[in-house]
Coordinates of C-alpha atoms and ligand atoms in Angstrom, one line a residue:
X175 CA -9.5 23.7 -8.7
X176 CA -9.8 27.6 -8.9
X177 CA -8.1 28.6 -12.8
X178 CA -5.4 31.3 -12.1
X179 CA -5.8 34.2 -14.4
X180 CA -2.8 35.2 -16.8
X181 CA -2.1 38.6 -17.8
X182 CA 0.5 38.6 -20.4
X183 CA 2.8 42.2 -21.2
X184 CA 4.8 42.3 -24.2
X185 CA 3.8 39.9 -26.9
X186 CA 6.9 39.5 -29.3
X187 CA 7.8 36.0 -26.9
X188 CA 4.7 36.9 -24.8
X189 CA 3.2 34.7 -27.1
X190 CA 4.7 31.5 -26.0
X191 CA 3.5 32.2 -22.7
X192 CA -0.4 32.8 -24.1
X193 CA 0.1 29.3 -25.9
X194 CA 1.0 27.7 -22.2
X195 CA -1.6 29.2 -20.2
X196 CA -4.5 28.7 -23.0
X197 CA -2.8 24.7 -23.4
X198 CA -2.8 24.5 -19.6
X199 CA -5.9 23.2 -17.2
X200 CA -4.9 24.8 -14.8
X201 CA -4.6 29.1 -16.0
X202 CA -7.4 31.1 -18.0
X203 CA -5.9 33.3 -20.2
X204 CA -7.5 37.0 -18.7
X205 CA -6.2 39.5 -20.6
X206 CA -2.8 41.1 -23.1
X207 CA -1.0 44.3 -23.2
X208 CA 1.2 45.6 -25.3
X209 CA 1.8 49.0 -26.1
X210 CA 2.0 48.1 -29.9
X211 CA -1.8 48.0 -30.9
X212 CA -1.4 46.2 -34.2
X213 CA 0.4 43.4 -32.5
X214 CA -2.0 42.9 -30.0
X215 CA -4.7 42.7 -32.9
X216 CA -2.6 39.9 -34.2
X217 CA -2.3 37.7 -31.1
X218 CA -5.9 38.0 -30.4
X219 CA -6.4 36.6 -33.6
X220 CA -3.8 33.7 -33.4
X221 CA -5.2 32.6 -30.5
X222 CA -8.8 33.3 -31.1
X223 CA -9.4 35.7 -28.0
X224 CA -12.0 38.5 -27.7
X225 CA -11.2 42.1 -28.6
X226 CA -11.4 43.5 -24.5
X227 CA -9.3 40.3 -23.8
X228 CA -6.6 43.2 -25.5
X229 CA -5.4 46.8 -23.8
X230 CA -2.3 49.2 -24.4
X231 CA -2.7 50.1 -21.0
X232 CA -0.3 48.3 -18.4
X233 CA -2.9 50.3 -15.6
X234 CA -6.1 48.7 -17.4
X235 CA -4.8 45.1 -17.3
X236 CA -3.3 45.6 -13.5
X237 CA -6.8 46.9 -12.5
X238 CA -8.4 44.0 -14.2
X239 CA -9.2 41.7 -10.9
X240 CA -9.7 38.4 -13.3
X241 CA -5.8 38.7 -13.8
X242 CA -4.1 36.8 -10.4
X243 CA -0.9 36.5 -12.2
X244 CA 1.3 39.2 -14.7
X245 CA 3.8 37.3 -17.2
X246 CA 6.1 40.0 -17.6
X247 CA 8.1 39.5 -21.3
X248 CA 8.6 43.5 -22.5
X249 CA 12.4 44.3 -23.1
X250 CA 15.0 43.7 -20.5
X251 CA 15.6 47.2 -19.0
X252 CA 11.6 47.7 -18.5
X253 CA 11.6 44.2 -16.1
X254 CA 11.9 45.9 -12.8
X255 CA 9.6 48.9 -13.3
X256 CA 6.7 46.5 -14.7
X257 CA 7.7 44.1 -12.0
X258 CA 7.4 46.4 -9.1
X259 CA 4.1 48.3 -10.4
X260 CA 2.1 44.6 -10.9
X261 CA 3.4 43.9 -7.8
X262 CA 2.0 46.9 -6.3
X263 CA -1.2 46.0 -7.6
X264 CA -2.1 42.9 -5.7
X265 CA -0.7 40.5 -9.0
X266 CA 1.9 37.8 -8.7
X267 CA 4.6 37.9 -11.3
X268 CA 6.7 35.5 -13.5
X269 CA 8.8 37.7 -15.0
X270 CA 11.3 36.6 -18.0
X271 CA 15.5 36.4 -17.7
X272 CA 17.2 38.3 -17.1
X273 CA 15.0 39.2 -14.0
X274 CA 16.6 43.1 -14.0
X275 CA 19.3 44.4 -16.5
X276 CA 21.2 46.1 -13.4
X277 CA 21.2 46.4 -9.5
X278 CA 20.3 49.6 -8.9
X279 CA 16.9 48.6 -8.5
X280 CA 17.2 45.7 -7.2
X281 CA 16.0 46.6 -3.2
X282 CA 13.1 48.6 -4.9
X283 CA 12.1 45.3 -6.3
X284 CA 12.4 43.3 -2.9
X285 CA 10.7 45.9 -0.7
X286 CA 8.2 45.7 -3.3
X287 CA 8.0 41.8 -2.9
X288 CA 8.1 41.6 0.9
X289 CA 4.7 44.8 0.4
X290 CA 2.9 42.8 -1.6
X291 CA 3.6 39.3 0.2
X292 CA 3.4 38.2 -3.7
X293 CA 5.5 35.3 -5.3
X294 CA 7.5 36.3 -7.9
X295 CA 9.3 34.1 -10.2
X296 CA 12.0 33.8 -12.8
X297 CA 11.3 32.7 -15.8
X298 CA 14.7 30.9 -16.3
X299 CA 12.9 28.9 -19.4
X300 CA 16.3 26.1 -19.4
X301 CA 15.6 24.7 -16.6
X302 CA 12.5 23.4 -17.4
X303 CA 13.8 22.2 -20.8
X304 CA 13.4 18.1 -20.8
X305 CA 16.9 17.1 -20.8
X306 CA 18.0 19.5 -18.1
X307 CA 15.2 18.5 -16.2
X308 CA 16.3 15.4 -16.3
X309 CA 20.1 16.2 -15.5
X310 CA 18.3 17.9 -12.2
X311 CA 16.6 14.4 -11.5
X312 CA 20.1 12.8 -11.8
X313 CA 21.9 15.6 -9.9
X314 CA 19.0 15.3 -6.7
X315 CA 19.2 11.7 -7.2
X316 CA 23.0 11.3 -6.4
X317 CA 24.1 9.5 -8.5
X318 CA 27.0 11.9 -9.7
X319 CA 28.3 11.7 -6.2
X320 CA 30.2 15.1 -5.2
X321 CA 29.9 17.5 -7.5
X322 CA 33.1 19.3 -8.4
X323 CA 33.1 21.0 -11.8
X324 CA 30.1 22.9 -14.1
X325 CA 30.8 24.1 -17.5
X326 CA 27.9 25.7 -19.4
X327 CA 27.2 27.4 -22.5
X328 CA 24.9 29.3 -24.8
X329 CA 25.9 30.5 -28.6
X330 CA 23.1 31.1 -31.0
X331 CA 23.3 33.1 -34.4
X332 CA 21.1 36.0 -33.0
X333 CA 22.0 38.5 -36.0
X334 CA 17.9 38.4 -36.6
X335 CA 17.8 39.3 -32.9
X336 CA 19.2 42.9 -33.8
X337 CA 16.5 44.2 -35.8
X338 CA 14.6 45.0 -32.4
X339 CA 15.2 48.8 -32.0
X340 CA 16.2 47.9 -28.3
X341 CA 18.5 45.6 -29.2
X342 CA 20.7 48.5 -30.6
X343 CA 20.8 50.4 -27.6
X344 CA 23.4 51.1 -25.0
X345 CA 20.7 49.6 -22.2
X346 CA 21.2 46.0 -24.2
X347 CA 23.8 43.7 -23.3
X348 CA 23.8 39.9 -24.8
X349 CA 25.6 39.4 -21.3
X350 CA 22.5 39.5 -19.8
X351 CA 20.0 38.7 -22.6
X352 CA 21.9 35.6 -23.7
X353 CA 24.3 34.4 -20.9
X354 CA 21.7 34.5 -18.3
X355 CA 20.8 30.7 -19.1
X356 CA 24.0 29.1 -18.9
X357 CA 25.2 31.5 -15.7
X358 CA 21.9 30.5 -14.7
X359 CA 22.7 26.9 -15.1
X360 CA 25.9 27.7 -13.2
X361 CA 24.1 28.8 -10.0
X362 CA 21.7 26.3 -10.2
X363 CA 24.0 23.7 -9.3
X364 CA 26.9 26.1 -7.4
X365 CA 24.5 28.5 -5.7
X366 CA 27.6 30.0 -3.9
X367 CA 29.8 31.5 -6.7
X368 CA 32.2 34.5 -4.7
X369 CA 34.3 35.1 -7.7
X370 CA 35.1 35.5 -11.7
X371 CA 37.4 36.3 -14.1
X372 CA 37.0 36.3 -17.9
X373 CA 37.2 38.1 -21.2
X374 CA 34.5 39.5 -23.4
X375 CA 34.6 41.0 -26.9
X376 CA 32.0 42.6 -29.3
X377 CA 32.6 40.9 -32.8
X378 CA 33.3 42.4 -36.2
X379 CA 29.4 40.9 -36.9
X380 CA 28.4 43.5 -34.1
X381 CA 30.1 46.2 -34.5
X382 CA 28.6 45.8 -38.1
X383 CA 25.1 45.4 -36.7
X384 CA 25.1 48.3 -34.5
X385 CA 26.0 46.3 -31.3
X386 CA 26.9 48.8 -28.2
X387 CA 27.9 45.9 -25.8
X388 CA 30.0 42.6 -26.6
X389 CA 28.5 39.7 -27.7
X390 CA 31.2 37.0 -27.2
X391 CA 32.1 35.7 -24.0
X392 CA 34.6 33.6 -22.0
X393 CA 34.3 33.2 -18.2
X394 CA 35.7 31.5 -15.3
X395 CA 34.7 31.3 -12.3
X396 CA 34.7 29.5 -8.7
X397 CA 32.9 28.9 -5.6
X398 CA 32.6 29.4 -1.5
X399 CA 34.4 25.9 -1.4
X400 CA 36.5 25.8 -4.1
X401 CA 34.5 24.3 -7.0
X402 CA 35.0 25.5 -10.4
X403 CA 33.1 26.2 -13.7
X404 CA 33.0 27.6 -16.8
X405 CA 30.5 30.1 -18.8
X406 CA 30.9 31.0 -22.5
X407 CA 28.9 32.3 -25.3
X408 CA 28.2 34.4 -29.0
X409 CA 25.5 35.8 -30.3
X410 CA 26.4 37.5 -33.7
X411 CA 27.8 34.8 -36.0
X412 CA 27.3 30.9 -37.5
X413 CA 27.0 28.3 -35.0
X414 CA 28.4 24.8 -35.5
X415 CA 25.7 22.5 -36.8
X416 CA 23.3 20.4 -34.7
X417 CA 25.2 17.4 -35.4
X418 CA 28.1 18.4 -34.0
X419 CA 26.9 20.7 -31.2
X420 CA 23.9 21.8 -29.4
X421 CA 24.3 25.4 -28.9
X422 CA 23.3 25.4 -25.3
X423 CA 24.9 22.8 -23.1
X424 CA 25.1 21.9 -19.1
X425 CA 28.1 19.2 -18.0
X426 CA 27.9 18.2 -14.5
X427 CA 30.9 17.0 -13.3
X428 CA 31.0 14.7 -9.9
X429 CA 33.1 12.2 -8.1
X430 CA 31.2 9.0 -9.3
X431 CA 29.9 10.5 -13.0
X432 CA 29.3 12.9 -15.6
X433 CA 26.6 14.3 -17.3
X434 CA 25.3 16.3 -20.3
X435 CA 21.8 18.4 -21.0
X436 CA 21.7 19.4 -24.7
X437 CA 19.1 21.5 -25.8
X438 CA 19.1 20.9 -29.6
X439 CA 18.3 17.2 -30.7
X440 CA 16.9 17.3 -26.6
X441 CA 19.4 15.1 -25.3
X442 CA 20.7 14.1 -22.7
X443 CA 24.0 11.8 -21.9
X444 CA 25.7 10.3 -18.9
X445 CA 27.8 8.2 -17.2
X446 CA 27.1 6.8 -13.8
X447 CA 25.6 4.0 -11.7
X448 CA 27.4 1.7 -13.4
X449 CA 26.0 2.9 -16.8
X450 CA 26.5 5.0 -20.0
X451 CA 23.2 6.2 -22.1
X452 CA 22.3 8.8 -23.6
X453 CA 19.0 9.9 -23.7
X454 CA 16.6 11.9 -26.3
X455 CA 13.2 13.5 -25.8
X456 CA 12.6 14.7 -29.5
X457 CA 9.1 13.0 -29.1
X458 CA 8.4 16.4 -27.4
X459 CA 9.6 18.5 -29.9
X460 CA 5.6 19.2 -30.7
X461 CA 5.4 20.5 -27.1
X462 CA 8.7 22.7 -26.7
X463 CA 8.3 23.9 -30.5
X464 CA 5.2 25.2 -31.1
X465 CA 5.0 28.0 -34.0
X466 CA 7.8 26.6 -36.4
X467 CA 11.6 27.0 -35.8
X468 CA 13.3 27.1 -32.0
X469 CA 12.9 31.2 -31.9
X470 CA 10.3 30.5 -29.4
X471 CA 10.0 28.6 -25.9
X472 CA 6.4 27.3 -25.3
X473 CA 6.9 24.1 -23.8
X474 CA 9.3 25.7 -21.4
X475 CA 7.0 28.5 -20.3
X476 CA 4.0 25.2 -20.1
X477 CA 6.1 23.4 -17.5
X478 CA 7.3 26.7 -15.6
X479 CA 3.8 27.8 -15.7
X480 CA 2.5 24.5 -14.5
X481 CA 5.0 24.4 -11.5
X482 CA 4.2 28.0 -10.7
X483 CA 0.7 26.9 -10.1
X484 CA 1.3 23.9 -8.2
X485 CA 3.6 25.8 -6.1
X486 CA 0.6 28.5 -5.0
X487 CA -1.3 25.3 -4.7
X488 CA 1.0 24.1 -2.3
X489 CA 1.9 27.5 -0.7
X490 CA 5.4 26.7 -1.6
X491 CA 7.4 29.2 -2.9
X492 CA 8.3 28.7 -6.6
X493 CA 12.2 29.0 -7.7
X494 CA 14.3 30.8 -8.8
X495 CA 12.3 33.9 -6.9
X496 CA 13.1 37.2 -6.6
X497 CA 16.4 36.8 -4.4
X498 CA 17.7 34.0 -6.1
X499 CA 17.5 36.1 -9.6
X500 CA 19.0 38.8 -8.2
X501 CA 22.0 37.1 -7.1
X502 CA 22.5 35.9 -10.6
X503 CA 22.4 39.5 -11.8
X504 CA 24.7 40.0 -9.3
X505 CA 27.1 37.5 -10.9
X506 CA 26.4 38.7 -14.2
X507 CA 27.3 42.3 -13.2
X508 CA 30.8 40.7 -11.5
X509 CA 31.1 39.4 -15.0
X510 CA 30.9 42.7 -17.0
X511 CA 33.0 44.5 -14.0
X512 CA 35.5 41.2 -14.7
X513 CA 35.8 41.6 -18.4
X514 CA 36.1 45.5 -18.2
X515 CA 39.2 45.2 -16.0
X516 CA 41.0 42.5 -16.2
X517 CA 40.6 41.5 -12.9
X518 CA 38.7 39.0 -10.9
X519 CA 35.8 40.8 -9.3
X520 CA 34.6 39.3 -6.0
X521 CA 30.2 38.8 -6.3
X522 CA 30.1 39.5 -2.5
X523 CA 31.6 42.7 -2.8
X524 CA 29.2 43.4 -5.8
X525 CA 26.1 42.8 -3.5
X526 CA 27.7 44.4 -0.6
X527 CA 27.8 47.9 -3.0
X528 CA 24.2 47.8 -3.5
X529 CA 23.6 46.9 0.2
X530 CA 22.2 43.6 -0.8
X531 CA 25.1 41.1 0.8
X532 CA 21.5 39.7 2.9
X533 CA 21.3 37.9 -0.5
X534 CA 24.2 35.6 -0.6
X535 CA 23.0 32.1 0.0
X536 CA 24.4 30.6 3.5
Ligands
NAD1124 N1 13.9 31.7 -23.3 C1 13.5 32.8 -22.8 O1 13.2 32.8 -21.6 C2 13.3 34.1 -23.7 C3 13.4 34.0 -25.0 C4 13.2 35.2 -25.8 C5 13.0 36.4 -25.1 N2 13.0 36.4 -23.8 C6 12.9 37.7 -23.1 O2 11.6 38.2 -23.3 C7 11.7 39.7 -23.3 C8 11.1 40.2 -24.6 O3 11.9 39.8 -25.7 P1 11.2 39.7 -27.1 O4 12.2 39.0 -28.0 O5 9.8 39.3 -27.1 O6 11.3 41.3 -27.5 P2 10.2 42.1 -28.5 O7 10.8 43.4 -28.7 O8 9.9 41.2 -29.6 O9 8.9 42.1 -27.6 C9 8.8 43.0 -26.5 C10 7.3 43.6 -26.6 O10 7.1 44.5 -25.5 C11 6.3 45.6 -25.9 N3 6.6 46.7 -25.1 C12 7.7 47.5 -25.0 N4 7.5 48.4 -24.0 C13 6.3 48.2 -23.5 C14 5.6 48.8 -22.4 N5 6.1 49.8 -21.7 N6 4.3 48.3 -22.1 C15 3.8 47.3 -22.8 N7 4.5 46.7 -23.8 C16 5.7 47.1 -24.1 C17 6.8 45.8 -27.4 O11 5.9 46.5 -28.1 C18 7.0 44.4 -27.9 O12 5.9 43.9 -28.5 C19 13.2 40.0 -23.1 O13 13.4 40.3 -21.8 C20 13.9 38.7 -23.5 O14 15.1 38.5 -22.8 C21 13.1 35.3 -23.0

């Protein structure tokens, strides 16, 4: 089996993604840019790496014909520019969430897509989280039986988060940095949401941190036939402790059971076959957590780079791709237009502004 060769950009969480491909049979780690030199002095040396592994120039590590795959993780509102221009050169992409930070370039990433005849993937990191893994299992499995109701969530005390420079600018929104796992979660399982309503606020923690955008959010929303679910999140104050609550949380919701992925304590709990149990994976901490504290998401990015490879393998097309991502930014932007207004915003008419309505699953 032929190694794929990684090229990492941007390594602040870039780094979990150099941990996955270097604990990984199947990638070589080929080569990391960033255009902050002292960092990518650093990384070479966490990970023992050779000094030309290292370049501040996006062009150099493109060129670079030992690098089959770019893993894209420089700040949201950069995604589509780096994504189209690896693209361009010949590279597959796995590109972090959220996937773009607004439509307007969304068809210049397709056309670029459909050029290239490259995959491109998401790197929605939850969904290859064990207990929501597992919930997927359940979910293909059947055992919920119709599936009616989705509530998902994501709060995390990000205060730290706000010492990036870009996280203080106007191109930053939590509504896309931090909501795009649970509205994530959302599609996953209702791939057809037409329309939301909902509320967002920034907090007094924000505003006191420099925050342009809100940071708090309630939404509602529902789909092509009538299901219902619920996205909510905060990103600038205490979070209820572990014990209690998980921080980031997917209930399914079906005509013969229930279930729950939690991210902290990794559990999972359900009722359905005729049973109650709940679930932990915290034997895998060691693989999810790797470099102390939950700030990072190796383990994630080991399994999605995993599945990435068995995909090509396969020639299967990994999810969530291109289209698929830009759908949920399509949501997410229905979202912001939602809160603004007061008013339910329709995602079909969202998509049909950009001349993307193509997108909308069938
Ligand atoms: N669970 C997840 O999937 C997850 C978790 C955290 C962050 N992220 C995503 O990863 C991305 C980066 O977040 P972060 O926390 O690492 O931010 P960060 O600011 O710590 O790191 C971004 C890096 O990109 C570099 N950079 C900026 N512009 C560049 C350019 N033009 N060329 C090359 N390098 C450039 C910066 O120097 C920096 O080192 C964001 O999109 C964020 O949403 C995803």
């Amino acid at each position: 089996m032929k190694k794929l060769g990684l090229g990492v950009l941007g390594l602040g969480e870039g780094r979990s993604i150099i941990s996955a491909g270097l604990g990984s049979p199947r990638w070589r780690v080929a080569g990391l840019c960033d255009v902050n030199e002292a960092l990518g002095r650093e990384r070479l040396a966490e990970f023992g790496l050779p000094t030309k592994a290292f370049t501040t120039d996006y062009d150099a590590l493109l060129a670079d014909p030992k690098v089959d795959v770019v893993g894209i993780y420089t700040p949201d509102h950069l995604h589509a520019e780096h994504v189209i221009r690896a693209l361009s050169a010949g590279k597959h992409v796995i590109c972090t969430k959220p996937f773009i930070d607004c439509l307007d370039s969304a068809r210049k990433v397709l056309d670029a897509v459909k050029k290239s005849g490259r995959e491109v993937m998401v790197g929605q990191s939850s969904r290859f989280f064990a207990p929501f893994t597992r919930q997927r299992e359940h979910f293909e499995q059947g055992i919920l039986g119709e599936l009616y109701c989705v509530e998902a969530c994501y709060n995390a005390d990000h205060r730290w988060f706000l010492d990036k420079p870009w996280a203080r600018e106007a191109g930053f929104k939590w509504l896309y940095g931090g909501l795009s796992h649970p509205v994530d979660f959302i599609r996953w399982y209702l791939p057809r949401i037409t329309e939301v309503s909902g509320y967002a606020m920034r907090s007094p923690n924000g505003k006191k941190h420099g925050l342009v955008h809100a940071d708090t959010f309630q939404f509602v929303m529902k789909d092509a036939d009538g299901r219902v679910a619920r996205v909510s999140g905060a990103y600038s104050g205490p979070v209820v402790p572990t014990a209690r609550d998980s921080n980031m949380s997917c209930v399914l919701r079906g005509t013969e059971g229930v279930s729950q992925g939690d991210y902290y304590d990794l559990r999972y709990a359900y009722k359905a076959g005729g049973r109650s149990a709940v679930e932990t994976f915290e034997d895998q901490d060691d693989h999810y957590f790797r470099f102390g504290g939950h700030s990072h998401h190796a383990g994630e990015y080991q399994n999605y780079i995993d599945y990435f490879a068995r995909c090509l393998g396969r020639g299967e097309k990994p999810r969530p791709d291109a289209g698929e991502g830009i759908v949920t930014v399509a949501l997410m932007q229905a979202m912001d237009e939602a809160a603004a207004s007061g008013q339910p915003v329709k995602v079909r008419e969202v998509l049909a502004r950009h001349k993307l309505s193509r997108l909308f699953p069938r």
